[in-house]
Amino acid sequence: MNFGFSYIGLIFIVMLLIPNIIWTKHKPEGYDEYSKNENKVLLIFERIGEALVMTLILIFKDCNVRPHSLWIGWLILTFVFMTMYEMYWIRYFKSEKRMEDMYSSFAGFPVAGASLPVFAALLLGIYASNIFIIISVIILGIGHIGIHLAHRKEVMGREEKTKEKTKEKTKKSRRVVRVIKTILLVPVCLVVLLIIGIIAIRNYNFFACYIDTSKGIDASEYVEINGQEQFITIRGRDASNPVILYLHGGPGSPDSSMTYTFTNELIDDYTVVCWDQRGCGRTYVRNKNIDKENETVTFDQALADVDTLTQYLKERFNQDKIVIMGHSYGSVLGSTYAYEHPDNVEAFIGIGQFVSFASSTEYEYKDALEKATAAGDDTTKLNEAYENYLREKTVEAAGEMSTYAAPYHKAAREKNTTLAALVSPTLSSEDALWYKNVTSYDTFMKYCGNLMDYLMTVNLRESQTQYEVPVLFVSGECDWNCAAPDMVDYAQMVGAKYELIDGCGHYVHNDDPKEFARIVKEFLK
């Protein structure tokens, strides 16, 4: 919901008004008599809808062309409908300009002059992801289409009296056409309603996430980090608060579009920065012309990027140190940085802390085996998959073993991260444009292989044995992506504080954001 002038809205209004202005001089005979009988309630809906729609499509710049948006199809459809609207009027102006000419069907629309611009405006509202425009269009449609359907009924009713009765065969064929139209329209309507529902929730979340920027900060921007413009979001109700830098997992799994689920619980006390790391997310999309194959993406480069970003945040927000928070793969990146640069780090918080690929996989297998055995289940495939992993020691082999272990590791309170992203107030096409690159194991390894190869060699028990900064680990009790028992064992080894949240999985900060934030705040205070 970005305020600003919409040139698309202006074009839409011009296309709407010009035929109507011409029509005022070419009204069909008797139209004024019909207008005297218009339903007053529908007329009020029409007038309110007209005022709201024409105002809103002008003041929200989200209606303007966004070339890389995956939603550009909705804008194209908007102008397909408006082009049909212009063609409808051209046909009318070439006709005898009778009421029958005005209300004869066009391209399957019984009241095309009223319905086509309403449908076009609805599509424009969907393109802009703006529930206010959509609601205004619905108000307009109830009034405008309702009035003209009533006129058409009167006109066509009069016309029918002058004709012979329609033959039974024609009636049957019309019924078949109606049934076919219904069958085609129902799924389309359901999809549109689903999309409108998602837009409504996104808009609600927009207001729920609102920050007064006179004192706080709510920014989405690109900053120069070691030769690339990299994407960050910064949110906090008081820009003088301590800074938390959140490092997403994966590798290559940026989640800035869904971090609102837990950052909303922290922004009263902290300024939270989320970052799409080099080689993924909006950062990749921004820089794909200079590093399409992710040749600069290595763990050492990631550490250097963290350092540069940390220095930038310290200077920008006048902080001596900042808090580093990392999830999954990001917990390795964050813990390594905190271990090597304690002078820059106030504290480190690991979410779903990764310790070692080998030990986590072993914990996952043994727990699943124990539960399967207790349930009397056949463990042959689970055992074979684990033995295969021990031979190959690859991500793909570990993933196969996890497939057989997963039924025994369901998190009771695990929330859908895809849904959280879909209803995010900040979701952008750039987010989806990245994920289309990692839809298979092969493409994932193509873009993130360097980092995964490094991750396979990590063992924090050997490399990071004693931290010089306060450390907190928070995991879901049912986290087996980075096995919670592995984290507990490591936390006890290094003397770190740790918490397990009941019923939660790998995205514990999304599963129970309130409890997660309570633990974090208590630790940091």
Short mmCIF file of C-alpha atoms in Angstrom, two decimals:
data_model
loop_
_atom_site.label_atom_id
_atom_site.label_comp_id
_atom_site.label_asym_id
_atom_site.label_seq_id
_atom_site.Cartn_x
_atom_site.Cartn_y
_atom_site.Cartn_z
CA MET A 1 0.00 0.00 0.00
CA ASN A 2 2.15 2.80 -1.35
CA PHE A 3 0.63 6.24 -1.74
CA GLY A 4 1.58 8.18 -4.86
CA PHE A 5 0.23 9.26 -8.23
CA SER A 6 -0.96 6.44 -10.47
CA TYR A 7 -0.65 7.13 -14.20
CA ILE A 8 -2.30 3.79 -14.87
CA GLY A 9 -5.28 4.97 -12.83
CA LEU A 10 -5.42 8.14 -14.92
CA ILE A 11 -5.33 6.17 -18.18
CA PHE A 12 -8.10 3.92 -16.84
CA ILE A 13 -10.30 6.91 -15.97
CA VAL A 14 -9.74 8.52 -19.38
CA MET A 15 -10.71 5.29 -21.14
CA LEU A 16 -13.79 5.14 -18.93
CA LEU A 17 -14.96 8.72 -19.29
CA ILE A 18 -14.41 9.52 -22.98
CA PRO A 19 -17.08 7.08 -24.28
CA ASN A 20 -19.45 8.24 -21.53
CA ILE A 21 -18.98 11.90 -22.49
CA ILE A 22 -19.70 11.05 -26.15
CA TRP A 23 -22.69 8.96 -25.05
CA THR A 24 -24.33 11.95 -23.36
CA LYS A 25 -24.89 13.37 -26.87
CA HIS A 26 -26.03 10.05 -28.30
CA LYS A 27 -28.38 8.69 -25.68
CA PRO A 28 -30.93 6.14 -26.91
CA GLU A 29 -34.45 7.44 -27.19
CA GLY A 30 -36.38 6.98 -23.98
CA TYR A 31 -33.37 6.41 -21.73
CA ASP A 32 -34.32 9.29 -19.41
CA GLU A 33 -37.70 7.66 -18.81
CA TYR A 34 -36.01 4.45 -17.73
CA SER A 35 -33.61 6.33 -15.43
CA LYS A 36 -36.52 7.79 -13.47
CA ASN A 37 -37.33 4.29 -12.22
CA GLU A 38 -33.81 3.46 -11.00
CA ASN A 39 -33.60 1.87 -7.56
CA LYS A 40 -32.50 4.56 -5.10
CA VAL A 41 -30.41 2.18 -2.99
CA LEU A 42 -28.57 0.90 -6.05
CA LEU A 43 -28.07 4.49 -7.15
CA ILE A 44 -26.40 5.35 -3.82
CA PHE A 45 -24.09 2.31 -4.18
CA GLU A 46 -23.23 3.42 -7.72
CA ARG A 47 -22.36 6.99 -6.77
CA ILE A 48 -20.29 6.01 -3.72
CA GLY A 49 -18.51 3.32 -5.72
CA GLU A 50 -17.70 5.69 -8.58
CA ALA A 51 -16.20 8.29 -6.25
CA LEU A 52 -14.15 5.76 -4.29
CA VAL A 53 -12.82 3.81 -7.26
CA MET A 54 -11.74 6.86 -9.27
CA THR A 55 -10.07 8.38 -6.22
CA LEU A 56 -8.28 5.25 -5.02
CA ILE A 57 -6.86 4.15 -8.39
CA LEU A 58 -5.30 7.61 -8.68
CA ILE A 59 -3.66 7.82 -5.24
CA PHE A 60 -2.07 4.35 -4.95
CA LYS A 61 1.03 4.03 -7.11
CA ASP A 62 0.87 0.23 -6.76
CA CYS A 63 -1.45 0.43 -9.80
CA ASN A 64 1.51 1.51 -11.95
CA VAL A 65 3.50 -0.87 -14.16
CA ARG A 66 5.97 -3.10 -12.32
CA PRO A 67 7.84 -4.79 -15.20
CA HIS A 68 9.22 -7.74 -13.19
CA SER A 69 6.03 -8.39 -11.22
CA LEU A 70 4.58 -11.87 -11.57
CA TRP A 71 1.19 -10.18 -11.18
CA ILE A 72 1.58 -8.16 -14.39
CA GLY A 73 -0.94 -10.54 -15.99
CA TRP A 74 -3.70 -8.96 -13.92
CA LEU A 75 -2.80 -5.53 -15.33
CA ILE A 76 -2.81 -6.92 -18.87
CA LEU A 77 -6.26 -8.42 -18.27
CA THR A 78 -7.43 -5.07 -16.92
CA PHE A 79 -6.71 -3.43 -20.24
CA VAL A 80 -8.07 -6.37 -22.23
CA PHE A 81 -11.40 -5.72 -20.52
CA MET A 82 -11.11 -1.97 -21.06
CA THR A 83 -10.32 -2.52 -24.75
CA MET A 84 -13.45 -4.66 -25.01
CA TYR A 85 -15.30 -1.82 -23.29
CA GLU A 86 -14.14 0.63 -25.98
CA MET A 87 -15.16 -1.84 -28.73
CA TYR A 88 -18.59 -2.15 -27.15
CA TRP A 89 -19.08 1.60 -27.39
CA ILE A 90 -17.79 1.72 -30.96
CA ARG A 91 -20.43 -0.86 -31.87
CA TYR A 92 -23.12 1.17 -30.12
CA PHE A 93 -22.13 4.45 -31.78
CA LYS A 94 -22.33 2.75 -35.19
CA SER A 95 -25.77 1.32 -34.42
CA GLU A 96 -29.20 2.98 -34.57
CA LYS A 97 -28.62 3.97 -30.93
CA ARG A 98 -31.77 2.37 -29.58
CA MET A 99 -32.17 1.00 -26.06
CA GLU A 100 -32.06 -2.47 -27.61
CA ASP A 101 -28.68 -1.63 -29.17
CA MET A 102 -27.33 -0.39 -25.84
CA TYR A 103 -28.39 -3.50 -23.97
CA SER A 104 -27.76 -6.21 -26.55
CA SER A 105 -25.06 -8.64 -25.42
CA PHE A 106 -21.42 -8.02 -26.36
CA ALA A 107 -18.73 -10.75 -26.15
CA GLY A 108 -21.03 -12.74 -23.86
CA PHE A 109 -21.66 -9.83 -21.44
CA PRO A 110 -25.37 -8.90 -21.16
CA VAL A 111 -24.65 -5.37 -19.85
CA ALA A 112 -21.16 -4.87 -21.23
CA GLY A 113 -21.16 -1.09 -20.82
CA ALA A 114 -21.60 -1.52 -17.08
CA SER A 115 -19.90 -4.84 -16.33
CA LEU A 116 -16.69 -4.60 -18.40
CA PRO A 117 -15.24 -1.53 -16.60
CA VAL A 118 -16.26 -2.97 -13.22
CA PHE A 119 -14.46 -6.24 -13.94
CA ALA A 120 -11.47 -4.28 -15.25
CA ALA A 121 -11.33 -2.17 -12.07
CA LEU A 122 -11.55 -5.34 -9.95
CA LEU A 123 -8.55 -6.79 -11.80
CA LEU A 124 -6.67 -3.53 -11.29
CA GLY A 125 -7.38 -3.76 -7.56
CA ILE A 126 -6.05 -7.32 -7.52
CA TYR A 127 -2.94 -6.23 -9.42
CA ALA A 128 -2.37 -3.46 -6.86
CA SER A 129 -3.07 -5.91 -3.99
CA ASN A 130 -5.33 -3.26 -2.48
CA ILE A 131 -8.43 -4.39 -0.62
CA PHE A 132 -9.80 -0.83 -0.48
CA ILE A 133 -9.93 -0.63 -4.26
CA ILE A 134 -11.49 -4.11 -4.41
CA ILE A 135 -14.20 -3.26 -1.86
CA SER A 136 -14.93 0.00 -3.68
CA VAL A 137 -15.28 -1.90 -6.97
CA ILE A 138 -17.71 -4.35 -5.34
CA ILE A 139 -19.80 -1.41 -4.09
CA LEU A 140 -19.73 0.10 -7.57
CA GLY A 141 -20.60 -3.21 -9.19
CA ILE A 142 -23.63 -3.79 -6.96
CA GLY A 143 -25.02 -0.38 -7.87
CA HIS A 144 -23.89 0.10 -11.47
CA ILE A 145 -24.45 -3.41 -12.80
CA GLY A 146 -27.64 -3.79 -10.75
CA ILE A 147 -29.17 -0.65 -12.27
CA HIS A 148 -28.35 -1.63 -15.83
CA LEU A 149 -29.52 -5.19 -15.40
CA ALA A 150 -32.88 -3.75 -14.34
CA HIS A 151 -32.92 -1.51 -17.44
CA ARG A 152 -32.03 -4.45 -19.67
CA LYS A 153 -34.81 -6.55 -18.19
CA GLU A 154 -37.31 -3.80 -19.00
CA VAL A 155 -35.94 -3.26 -22.51
CA MET A 156 -35.66 -6.90 -23.46
CA GLY A 157 -39.02 -7.68 -21.87
CA ARG A 158 -40.67 -5.13 -24.12
CA GLU A 159 -38.80 -6.46 -27.12
CA GLU A 160 -39.84 -10.05 -26.43
CA LYS A 161 -43.52 -9.12 -26.56
CA THR A 162 -43.11 -8.14 -30.18
CA LYS A 163 -41.51 -11.48 -31.12
CA GLU A 164 -42.88 -14.94 -31.54
CA LYS A 165 -42.31 -17.46 -28.81
CA THR A 166 -38.85 -18.96 -28.88
CA LYS A 167 -38.75 -22.49 -30.19
CA GLU A 168 -38.18 -25.26 -27.63
CA LYS A 169 -35.01 -26.35 -29.42
CA THR A 170 -33.50 -22.88 -29.05
CA LYS A 171 -34.40 -22.85 -25.36
CA LYS A 172 -32.62 -26.16 -24.81
CA SER A 173 -29.48 -24.95 -26.57
CA ARG A 174 -29.48 -21.82 -24.42
CA ARG A 175 -29.74 -23.95 -21.29
CA VAL A 176 -26.71 -25.97 -22.40
CA VAL A 177 -24.75 -22.75 -22.97
CA ARG A 178 -25.72 -21.51 -19.50
CA VAL A 179 -24.57 -24.76 -17.90
CA ILE A 180 -21.23 -24.62 -19.74
CA LYS A 181 -20.73 -20.99 -18.70
CA THR A 182 -21.50 -21.88 -15.09
CA ILE A 183 -19.04 -24.78 -15.11
CA LEU A 184 -16.32 -22.50 -16.49
CA LEU A 185 -17.09 -19.54 -14.26
CA VAL A 186 -17.31 -21.33 -10.90
CA PRO A 187 -13.58 -22.26 -10.64
CA VAL A 188 -12.59 -18.82 -11.96
CA CYS A 189 -14.74 -17.13 -9.33
CA LEU A 190 -13.35 -19.36 -6.58
CA VAL A 191 -9.77 -18.51 -7.59
CA VAL A 192 -10.57 -14.79 -7.66
CA LEU A 193 -12.25 -15.01 -4.25
CA LEU A 194 -9.22 -16.86 -2.85
CA ILE A 195 -6.88 -14.19 -4.22
CA ILE A 196 -9.05 -11.41 -2.80
CA GLY A 197 -8.99 -13.19 0.57
CA ILE A 198 -5.18 -13.35 0.48
CA ILE A 199 -5.02 -9.65 -0.46
CA ALA A 200 -7.33 -8.79 2.43
CA ILE A 201 -5.12 -10.63 4.93
CA ARG A 202 -1.97 -9.06 3.42
CA ASN A 203 -3.51 -5.61 3.80
CA TYR A 204 -4.53 -6.40 7.38
CA ASN A 205 -0.96 -7.48 8.12
CA PHE A 206 0.27 -4.26 6.53
CA PHE A 207 -1.60 -2.22 9.14
CA ALA A 208 -0.71 -4.66 11.93
CA CYS A 209 2.95 -4.13 11.04
CA TYR A 210 2.66 -0.35 10.78
CA ILE A 211 5.48 1.69 12.32
CA ASP A 212 5.45 5.44 12.96
CA THR A 213 8.64 6.48 11.20
CA SER A 214 8.85 9.88 12.88
CA LYS A 215 10.71 8.10 15.67
CA GLY A 216 11.13 4.57 14.35
CA ILE A 217 12.18 3.06 11.05
CA ASP A 218 10.47 0.84 8.48
CA ALA A 219 12.69 0.50 5.43
CA SER A 220 13.30 -1.91 2.57
CA GLU A 221 16.44 -0.99 0.69
CA TYR A 222 19.63 -2.09 -1.03
CA VAL A 223 23.04 -1.36 0.50
CA GLU A 224 26.48 -1.76 -1.04
CA ILE A 225 28.20 -4.79 0.48
CA ASN A 226 31.53 -5.88 -0.98
CA GLY A 227 30.72 -5.18 -4.61
CA GLN A 228 27.02 -6.03 -4.64
CA GLU A 229 23.84 -4.15 -3.80
CA GLN A 230 22.23 -6.40 -1.19
CA PHE A 231 18.68 -6.28 0.11
CA ILE A 232 17.82 -5.54 3.74
CA THR A 233 14.72 -4.65 5.71
CA ILE A 234 14.98 -2.55 8.87
CA ARG A 235 12.10 -2.33 11.36
CA GLY A 236 11.86 -0.77 14.79
CA ARG A 237 9.63 1.65 16.68
CA ASP A 238 12.60 3.58 18.06
CA ALA A 239 15.70 3.91 15.89
CA SER A 240 17.85 4.43 18.99
CA ASN A 241 17.10 0.90 20.28
CA PRO A 242 19.72 -1.89 20.15
CA VAL A 243 20.12 -3.53 16.75
CA ILE A 244 19.51 -7.20 15.93
CA LEU A 245 20.87 -8.56 12.64
CA TYR A 246 18.91 -11.66 11.58
CA LEU A 247 20.65 -14.18 9.30
CA HIS A 248 18.32 -16.48 7.39
CA GLY A 249 18.89 -20.18 6.86
CA GLY A 250 19.19 -22.50 3.92
CA PRO A 251 21.67 -21.83 2.62
CA GLY A 252 19.78 -19.93 -0.03
CA SER A 253 16.46 -19.70 1.86
CA PRO A 254 15.79 -16.00 2.40
CA ASP A 255 12.67 -15.41 4.47
CA SER A 256 12.53 -11.62 4.80
CA SER A 257 8.97 -11.69 3.44
CA MET A 258 7.77 -13.71 6.45
CA THR A 259 9.95 -12.38 9.26
CA TYR A 260 7.12 -10.05 10.28
CA THR A 261 5.67 -13.03 12.18
CA PHE A 262 8.33 -12.74 14.88
CA THR A 263 9.85 -9.28 14.36
CA ASN A 264 6.49 -7.72 15.26
CA GLU A 265 7.09 -9.09 18.76
CA LEU A 266 10.56 -7.51 18.98
CA ILE A 267 10.34 -4.09 17.31
CA ASP A 268 9.13 -2.28 20.44
CA ASP A 269 12.50 -2.92 22.09
CA TYR A 270 14.88 -3.54 19.18
CA THR A 271 15.63 -2.45 15.65
CA VAL A 272 15.56 -5.68 13.65
CA VAL A 273 17.46 -6.00 10.37
CA CYS A 274 16.74 -8.90 8.00
CA TRP A 275 19.02 -9.53 5.05
CA ASP A 276 18.83 -11.49 1.81
CA GLN A 277 22.36 -12.88 1.73
CA ARG A 278 24.61 -12.88 -1.32
CA GLY A 279 23.49 -15.27 -4.02
CA CYS A 280 19.83 -15.59 -3.06
CA GLY A 281 16.51 -13.76 -2.77
CA ARG A 282 16.21 -10.18 -3.89
CA THR A 283 19.97 -9.80 -3.63
CA TYR A 284 20.48 -12.46 -6.29
CA VAL A 285 17.80 -10.97 -8.56
CA ARG A 286 19.44 -7.56 -8.22
CA ASN A 287 22.93 -8.88 -9.07
CA LYS A 288 22.29 -11.80 -11.42
CA ASN A 289 23.73 -9.89 -14.36
CA ILE A 290 27.12 -9.67 -12.63
CA ASP A 291 27.11 -13.04 -10.82
CA LYS A 292 24.50 -15.24 -12.49
CA GLU A 293 26.14 -18.53 -11.47
CA ASN A 294 26.88 -17.43 -7.87
CA GLU A 295 30.62 -17.73 -8.40
CA THR A 296 31.33 -15.26 -5.57
CA VAL A 297 29.21 -17.21 -3.07
CA THR A 298 31.44 -18.90 -0.48
CA PHE A 299 31.33 -19.16 3.28
CA ASP A 300 34.37 -16.89 3.66
CA GLN A 301 32.65 -14.30 1.45
CA ALA A 302 29.50 -14.63 3.55
CA LEU A 303 31.51 -13.90 6.70
CA ALA A 304 33.07 -10.87 5.02
CA ASP A 305 29.58 -9.66 4.03
CA VAL A 306 28.34 -10.07 7.60
CA ASP A 307 31.28 -8.02 8.83
CA THR A 308 30.67 -5.23 6.32
CA LEU A 309 26.96 -5.14 7.12
CA THR A 310 27.68 -5.16 10.86
CA GLN A 311 30.04 -2.20 10.52
CA TYR A 312 27.44 -0.38 8.42
CA LEU A 313 24.70 -0.94 11.02
CA LYS A 314 26.96 0.08 13.91
CA GLU A 315 27.75 3.35 12.17
CA ARG A 316 24.22 4.04 10.90
CA PHE A 317 22.57 3.47 14.29
CA ASN A 318 25.45 4.69 16.46
CA GLN A 319 25.95 1.34 18.20
CA ASP A 320 29.18 -0.04 19.67
CA LYS A 321 27.98 -3.62 19.16
CA ILE A 322 24.96 -5.37 17.69
CA VAL A 323 23.11 -8.61 18.42
CA ILE A 324 23.56 -11.37 15.85
CA MET A 325 20.65 -13.79 15.40
CA GLY A 326 20.89 -16.72 12.98
CA HIS A 327 18.50 -19.47 11.91
CA SER A 328 19.61 -22.93 10.71
CA TYR A 329 22.46 -22.35 8.23
CA GLY A 330 22.38 -18.73 9.40
CA SER A 331 23.14 -19.98 12.92
CA VAL A 332 26.47 -21.36 11.66
CA LEU A 333 27.24 -18.10 9.88
CA GLY A 334 26.23 -16.08 12.93
CA SER A 335 27.98 -18.23 15.53
CA THR A 336 31.18 -18.24 13.49
CA TYR A 337 31.10 -14.47 13.15
CA ALA A 338 30.37 -14.02 16.86
CA TYR A 339 33.18 -16.43 17.70
CA GLU A 340 35.70 -14.64 15.47
CA HIS A 341 34.56 -11.02 16.05
CA PRO A 342 33.39 -10.72 19.67
CA ASP A 343 34.28 -7.02 19.71
CA ASN A 344 31.41 -6.31 17.30
CA VAL A 345 28.82 -8.61 18.89
CA GLU A 346 26.68 -7.85 21.94
CA ALA A 347 25.25 -11.38 22.02
CA PHE A 348 24.53 -14.30 19.71
CA ILE A 349 21.15 -16.07 19.37
CA GLY A 350 20.99 -19.32 17.43
CA ILE A 351 17.55 -20.47 16.22
CA GLY A 352 17.40 -24.13 15.27
CA GLN A 353 21.13 -24.14 15.89
CA PHE A 354 23.15 -26.24 13.47
CA VAL A 355 26.06 -28.10 15.11
CA SER A 356 27.13 -30.89 12.77
CA PHE A 357 25.48 -32.53 9.78
CA ALA A 358 26.70 -35.97 10.86
CA SER A 359 25.60 -35.72 14.50
CA SER A 360 22.22 -34.16 13.65
CA THR A 361 21.49 -36.90 11.11
CA GLU A 362 22.48 -39.56 13.63
CA TYR A 363 20.17 -38.08 16.29
CA GLU A 364 17.35 -37.90 13.75
CA TYR A 365 17.80 -41.52 12.66
CA LYS A 366 18.12 -42.99 16.14
CA ASP A 367 15.05 -41.20 17.45
CA ALA A 368 12.94 -42.26 14.44
CA LEU A 369 14.20 -45.82 14.73
CA GLU A 370 13.32 -45.96 18.42
CA LYS A 371 9.79 -44.65 17.79
CA ALA A 372 9.24 -46.92 14.78
CA THR A 373 10.41 -49.96 16.72
CA ALA A 374 8.17 -49.10 19.67
CA ALA A 375 5.22 -48.82 17.27
CA GLY A 376 6.04 -52.18 15.69
CA ASP A 377 6.62 -50.63 12.27
CA ASP A 378 8.82 -52.02 9.52
CA THR A 379 12.16 -50.16 9.72
CA THR A 380 13.82 -51.74 6.69
CA LYS A 381 13.68 -48.71 4.42
CA LEU A 382 14.69 -46.34 7.22
CA ASN A 383 17.74 -48.51 8.01
CA GLU A 384 18.69 -48.87 4.36
CA ALA A 385 18.44 -45.12 3.80
CA TYR A 386 20.65 -44.40 6.81
CA GLU A 387 23.23 -46.95 5.70
CA ASN A 388 23.19 -45.35 2.26
CA TYR A 389 23.79 -41.95 3.87
CA LEU A 390 26.77 -43.34 5.82
CA ARG A 391 28.26 -44.56 2.56
CA GLU A 392 27.60 -41.47 0.44
CA LYS A 393 27.59 -38.65 3.03
CA THR A 394 25.60 -36.38 0.69
CA VAL A 395 22.74 -33.96 1.23
CA GLU A 396 20.58 -35.99 -1.14
CA ALA A 397 21.19 -39.22 0.81
CA ALA A 398 20.43 -37.48 4.10
CA GLY A 399 17.22 -36.10 2.57
CA GLU A 400 16.12 -39.59 1.58
CA MET A 401 16.67 -40.85 5.12
CA SER A 402 14.70 -37.87 6.48
CA THR A 403 11.78 -38.86 4.26
CA TYR A 404 11.44 -42.15 6.18
CA ALA A 405 12.08 -40.50 9.54
CA ALA A 406 9.61 -37.64 9.02
CA PRO A 407 6.41 -39.53 9.99
CA TYR A 408 7.84 -39.93 13.50
CA HIS A 409 8.87 -36.29 13.83
CA LYS A 410 5.73 -34.28 13.21
CA ALA A 411 5.57 -31.00 15.11
CA ALA A 412 2.14 -30.49 16.66
CA ARG A 413 2.36 -26.69 16.52
CA GLU A 414 4.22 -26.25 13.25
CA LYS A 415 2.78 -23.39 11.19
CA ASN A 416 2.84 -23.23 7.40
CA THR A 417 5.72 -20.99 6.32
CA THR A 418 4.44 -20.79 2.73
CA LEU A 419 1.13 -19.40 3.96
CA ALA A 420 2.97 -16.90 6.17
CA ALA A 421 4.85 -15.70 3.09
CA LEU A 422 1.72 -15.54 0.90
CA VAL A 423 -0.09 -13.23 3.33
CA SER A 424 3.01 -11.17 4.05
CA PRO A 425 2.61 -7.41 3.61
CA THR A 426 6.06 -7.29 1.97
CA LEU A 427 5.96 -10.29 -0.38
CA SER A 428 7.35 -9.33 -3.78
CA SER A 429 7.81 -10.97 -7.16
CA GLU A 430 11.57 -10.83 -6.55
CA ASP A 431 11.10 -13.38 -3.77
CA ALA A 432 9.42 -15.83 -6.14
CA LEU A 433 11.91 -15.07 -8.93
CA TRP A 434 14.67 -16.41 -6.70
CA TYR A 435 12.89 -19.57 -5.57
CA LYS A 436 12.20 -20.69 -9.13
CA ASN A 437 15.99 -21.23 -9.36
CA VAL A 438 16.06 -23.85 -6.59
CA THR A 439 13.08 -26.06 -7.34
CA SER A 440 15.15 -29.25 -7.59
CA TYR A 441 18.19 -30.76 -5.90
CA ASP A 442 20.34 -30.17 -8.98
CA THR A 443 19.44 -26.51 -9.34
CA PHE A 444 19.78 -25.99 -5.60
CA MET A 445 23.30 -27.39 -5.66
CA LYS A 446 24.09 -25.30 -8.72
CA TYR A 447 23.44 -22.07 -6.83
CA CYS A 448 24.14 -23.12 -3.23
CA GLY A 449 26.54 -26.05 -3.68
CA ASN A 450 29.60 -24.21 -2.34
CA LEU A 451 27.84 -23.40 0.92
CA MET A 452 26.35 -26.89 1.28
CA ASP A 453 29.73 -28.49 0.68
CA TYR A 454 31.15 -26.31 3.43
CA LEU A 455 28.25 -27.07 5.75
CA MET A 456 28.88 -30.79 5.39
CA THR A 457 32.35 -30.26 6.93
CA VAL A 458 31.21 -28.16 9.89
CA ASN A 459 31.50 -29.48 13.43
CA LEU A 460 31.07 -26.70 15.99
CA ARG A 461 32.20 -29.03 18.78
CA GLU A 462 35.66 -28.82 17.25
CA SER A 463 35.76 -25.29 15.80
CA GLN A 464 33.85 -23.20 18.37
CA THR A 465 34.46 -24.41 21.89
CA GLN A 466 34.27 -21.26 24.02
CA TYR A 467 32.46 -18.02 23.17
CA GLU A 468 33.47 -14.58 24.45
CA VAL A 469 29.92 -13.24 24.07
CA PRO A 470 26.63 -14.30 25.73
CA VAL A 471 24.99 -17.10 23.71
CA LEU A 472 21.40 -18.30 23.57
CA PHE A 473 20.10 -21.25 21.55
CA VAL A 474 16.34 -21.58 20.90
CA SER A 475 14.91 -24.65 19.16
CA GLY A 476 11.55 -26.27 18.65
CA GLU A 477 11.26 -29.41 20.73
CA CYS A 478 10.30 -31.21 17.49
CA ASP A 479 13.08 -29.76 15.36
CA TRP A 480 14.86 -32.55 13.51
CA ASN A 481 16.20 -30.50 10.59
CA CYS A 482 18.87 -29.36 13.01
CA ALA A 483 18.22 -31.95 15.70
CA ALA A 484 17.22 -30.32 18.99
CA PRO A 485 19.14 -32.93 21.08
CA ASP A 486 22.26 -32.06 19.09
CA MET A 487 21.80 -28.40 20.03
CA VAL A 488 21.24 -29.24 23.72
CA ASP A 489 24.37 -31.35 23.82
CA TYR A 490 26.44 -28.57 22.24
CA ALA A 491 24.93 -25.85 24.47
CA GLN A 492 25.86 -27.81 27.58
CA MET A 493 29.36 -28.32 26.21
CA VAL A 494 30.00 -24.57 25.68
CA GLY A 495 28.00 -23.38 28.67
CA ALA A 496 25.40 -21.52 26.60
CA LYS A 497 21.84 -20.82 27.69
CA TYR A 498 19.27 -22.82 25.71
CA GLU A 499 15.50 -23.15 25.47
CA LEU A 500 13.20 -25.71 23.85
CA ILE A 501 9.66 -24.64 22.92
CA ASP A 502 7.10 -27.44 23.15
CA GLY A 503 5.46 -28.70 19.98
CA CYS A 504 7.40 -26.45 17.61
CA GLY A 505 9.54 -27.44 14.66
CA HIS A 506 12.47 -26.00 12.75
CA TYR A 507 10.86 -22.56 12.29
CA VAL A 508 10.24 -22.14 15.99
CA HIS A 509 10.24 -18.34 15.68
CA ASN A 510 7.34 -18.64 13.22
CA ASP A 511 5.54 -21.41 15.13
CA ASP A 512 5.37 -19.51 18.43
CA PRO A 513 6.62 -15.93 17.89
CA LYS A 514 5.34 -14.63 21.22
CA GLU A 515 7.13 -17.24 23.32
CA PHE A 516 10.22 -16.94 21.15
CA ALA A 517 10.28 -13.16 21.62
CA ARG A 518 9.73 -13.50 25.37
CA ILE A 519 12.76 -15.79 25.66
CA VAL A 520 14.90 -13.48 23.52
CA LYS A 521 13.93 -10.34 25.43
CA GLU A 522 14.53 -11.98 28.79
CA PHE A 523 17.95 -13.17 27.65
CA LEU A 524 19.03 -9.83 26.18
CA LYS A 525 17.84 -7.81 29.17
#
